[in-house]
C-alpha positions as semicolon CSV with decimal commas, in nm:
position;residue;x (nm);y (nm);z (nm)
1;P;14,827;8,665;8,255
2;S;14,476;8,613;8,113
3;H;14,535;8,834;7,809
4;P;14,530;8,629;7,485
5;M;14,834;8,804;7,336
6;K;15,121;8,619;7,501
7;P;15,495;8,637;7,420
8;H;15,525;8,258;7,417
9;R;15,327;8,252;7,092
10;L;15,613;8,432;6,920
11;A;15,868;8,216;7,099
12;L;15,686;7,906;6,973
13;T;15,697;8,031;6,614
14;H;16,067;8,108;6,650
15;S;16,134;7,760;6,793
16;L;15,948;7,588;6,509
17;I;16,150;7,780;6,250
18;L;16,473;7,680;6,424
19;N;16,381;7,316;6,479
20;Y;16,253;7,261;6,125
21;G;16,572;7,418;5,992
22;L;16,383;7,685;5,800
23;Y;16,629;7,948;5,917
24;R;16,890;7,788;5,691
25;K;16,687;7,907;5,393
26;M;16,670;8,263;5,525
27;E;16,884;8,563;5,602
28;V;16,796;8,659;5,960
29;Y;16,835;9,019;6,075
30;K;16,826;9,193;6,410
31;P;16,520;9,419;6,385
32;Y;16,553;9,788;6,324
33;K;16,377;9,996;6,591
34;A;16,118;10,225;6,439
35;T;16,141;10,590;6,540
36;I;15,857;10,826;6,627
37;H;15,903;10,972;6,280
38;D;15,858;10,626;6,125
39;M;15,543;10,553;6,323
40;C;15,399;10,897;6,254
41;S;15,404;10,827;5,882
42;F;15,058;10,689;5,964
43;H;14,972;10,753;6,329
44;A;14,899;11,085;6,499
45;E;15,204;11,226;6,676
46;D;15,026;11,287;7,007
47;Y;14,914;10,923;7,016
48;I;15,264;10,786;6,951
49;K;15,420;11,023;7,205
50;Y;15,161;10,906;7,456
51;L;15,266;10,545;7,400
52;E;15,625;10,654;7,456
53;R;15,538;10,821;7,788
54;I;15,321;10,561;7,956
55;T;15,472;10,300;8,186
56;S;15,330;9,994;8,360
57;Q;15,021;10,176;8,491
58;P;14,805;10,423;8,299
59;P;14,750;10,763;8,463
60;A;14,436;10,754;8,679
61;Q;14,126;10,917;8,532
62;S;14,317;11,026;8,222
63;K;14,093;11,140;7,939
64;K;14,361;11,032;7,695
65;I;14,309;10,669;7,799
66;T;13,958;10,688;7,657
67;R;14,073;10,889;7,359
68;F;14,353;10,654;7,267
69;N;14,162;10,338;7,364
70;V;14,450;10,215;7,581
71;G;14,325;10,006;7,872
72;E;14,135;9,679;7,877
73;D;14,182;9,518;7,534
74;C;14,503;9,711;7,478
75;P;14,665;9,710;7,823
76;V;14,969;9,905;7,928
77;F;15,268;9,690;8,021
78;P;15,638;9,750;8,088
79;G;15,829;9,796;7,764
80;L;15,516;9,870;7,558
81;Y;15,674;10,142;7,347
82;E;15,990;9,939;7,283
83;F;15,771;9,644;7,179
84;C;15,589;9,868;6,930
85;S;15,917;10,010;6,804
86;I;16,072;9,667;6,748
87;Y;15,783;9,493;6,571
88;T;15,709;9,799;6,359
89;G;16,074;9,845;6,275
90;A;16,105;9,482;6,168
91;S;15,814;9,513;5,924
92;L;15,942;9,847;5,796
93;Q;16,289;9,698;5,750
94;G;16,134;9,419;5,543
95;A;15,958;9,674;5,322
96;V;16,283;9,864;5,268
97;Q;16,462;9,540;5,174
98;L;16,190;9,465;4,920
99;N;16,209;9,817;4,778
100;H;16,584;9,784;4,736
101;E;16,540;9,439;4,581
102;S;16,757;9,284;4,852
103;C;16,503;9,001;4,876
104;D;16,190;8,863;4,711
105;I;16,014;8,771;5,036
106;A;16,042;8,943;5,375
107;I;15,882;8,795;5,688
108;N;15,819;8,942;6,031
109;W;15,646;8,676;6,239
110;A;15,600;8,922;6,526
111;G;15,418;9,175;6,308
112;G;15,075;9,209;6,153
113;L;14,894;9,422;6,413
114;H;14,617;9,514;6,175
115;H;14,354;9,669;6,405
116;A;14,548;9,979;6,518
117;K;14,398;10,304;6,391
118;K;14,554;10,640;6,315
119;F;14,451;10,792;6,648
120;E;14,410;10,489;6,876
121;A;14,489;10,134;6,974
122;S;14,240;9,857;6,898
123;G;14,209;9,482;6,936
124;F;14,546;9,420;7,107
125;C;14,714;9,634;6,838
126;Y;14,896;9,958;6,922
127;V;15,092;10,056;6,611
128;N;14,981;9,940;6,268
129;D;15,307;9,807;6,127
130;I;15,124;9,683;5,817
131;V;15,001;10,027;5,713
132;I;15,342;10,182;5,785
133;S;15,515;9,915;5,576
134;I;15,270;9,952;5,288
135;L;15,329;10,328;5,288
136;E;15,699;10,252;5,251
137;L;15,631;10,006;4,967
138;L;15,423;10,269;4,786
139;K;15,739;10,477;4,742
140;Y;15,855;10,218;4,487
141;H;15,541;10,027;4,388
142;A;15,244;10,171;4,201
143;R;14,999;9,911;4,338
144;V;15,018;9,697;4,651
145;L;14,779;9,412;4,729
146;Y;14,711;9,339;5,096
147;I;14,571;8,994;5,183
148;D;14,446;8,928;5,536
149;I;14,365;8,573;5,653
150;D;14,337;8,646;6,025
151;I;14,011;8,528;6,183
152;H;13,933;8,895;6,249
153;H;13,865;9,152;5,978
154;G;14,166;9,370;5,896
155;D;13,976;9,687;5,973
156;G;14,272;9,913;6,049
157;V;14,438;9,847;5,715
158;Q;14,113;9,873;5,522
159;E;14,031;10,206;5,687
160;A;14,377;10,346;5,613
161;F;14,349;10,280;5,239
162;Y;13,972;10,305;5,188
163;L;14,001;10,612;4,966
164;T;14,281;10,502;4,732
165;D;14,321;10,269;4,436
166;R;14,694;10,224;4,501
167;V;14,627;9,963;4,768
168;M;14,372;9,686;4,730
169;T;14,272;9,518;5,056
170;L;14,138;9,162;5,053
171;S;14,023;9,013;5,384
172;F;13,894;8,662;5,464
173;H;13,748;8,663;5,816
174;K;13,478;8,547;6,054
175;Y;13,178;8,779;6,046
176;G;12,845;8,812;6,226
177;N;12,691;8,787;6,574
178;H;12,887;9,094;6,688
179;F;13,221;8,920;6,634
180;F;13,509;9,166;6,671
181;P;13,562;9,414;6,515
182;G;13,213;9,406;6,361
183;T;13,329;9,530;6,021
184;G;13,410;9,346;5,701
185;D;13,072;9,316;5,535
186;M;13,096;9,223;5,167
187;Y;12,943;9,558;5,075
188;E;13,231;9,754;5,230
189;N;13,417;9,808;4,904
190;G;13,583;10,149;4,929
191;V;13,485;10,506;4,844
192;D;13,600;10,779;4,604
193;N;13,917;10,666;4,425
194;G;13,917;10,354;4,641
195;R;13,576;10,234;4,534
196;Y;13,590;9,860;4,452
197;Y;13,946;9,838;4,584
198;S;13,837;9,688;4,915
199;V;13,725;9,325;4,898
200;N;13,579;9,138;5,195
201;V;13,500;8,768;5,221
202;P;13,293;8,730;5,542
203;L;13,275;8,373;5,671
204;R;13,065;8,190;5,927
205;D;13,180;7,942;6,189
206;G;13,245;7,587;6,075
207;I;13,427;7,631;5,746
208;D;13,695;7,363;5,702
209;D;14,026;7,376;5,516
210;H;13,874;7,248;5,193
211;G;13,591;7,500;5,202
212;F;13,827;7,786;5,281
213;F;14,072;7,692;5,006
214;S;13,788;7,655;4,752
215;L;13,709;8,023;4,815
216;F;14,061;8,153;4,871
217;K;14,231;8,025;4,557
218;P;13,986;8,153;4,290
219;I;13,924;8,485;4,465
220;V;14,293;8,562;4,514
221;S;14,374;8,451;4,158
222;Q;14,104;8,678;4,016
223;V;14,210;8,975;4,228
224;V;14,577;8,935;4,133
225;N;14,495;8,895;3,764
226;I;14,275;9,204;3,756
227;Y;14,467;9,433;3,992
228;Q;14,819;9,336;3,879
229;P;15,004;9,441;4,195
230;S;15,382;9,465;4,192
231;C;15,397;9,374;4,561
232;I;15,179;9,161;4,792
233;V;15,156;9,194;5,171
234;L;15,009;8,899;5,363
235;Q;14,889;8,903;5,721
């Protein structure tokens, strides 16, 4: 009950979209359920199979709990694997629709779990639907730009594409004083082929809408103009 990730947040978003009539401007689809094969396009198979096996209580004294970082911040709950399958499948379905030019914009307002790593859960995130969707987009797009405006640094996505120039990651986030996840310094800019294809805009507490927008607009405009992506993913 005290965990900050609550289902009513998604229900609230859904209600707002219905009550403002935004759904009339959209085509709404029942989400595709991602398979183990889909999720293993990025994640380790033993990690995904572990998520499939666990139920409401983690096995006592299991070394895999430590290994996979499932526990306190990423608790086990009934239906965990199905939850991962649905939100990941919805994002993947959106990527496929974009690849097939069935739409110009695809939205999954239950997705965006950007902290999950290849081998473990992190920061309330179990399966990184963003990375999986970008990998799908890369089948059709030479360059994908990922923009993250969550208060937390998009570390899982940055880490996944840190070595490539085919994905540029741009993250605006709170940084400093050991704020989670502790990454996202402006000097983290990629390595090897990915050098200079990771851009971080670390921010301190207190920035208002005007201050944020005065940074966001010119930085994003410059990145888009220079990188020339054919697809943009926004978290």
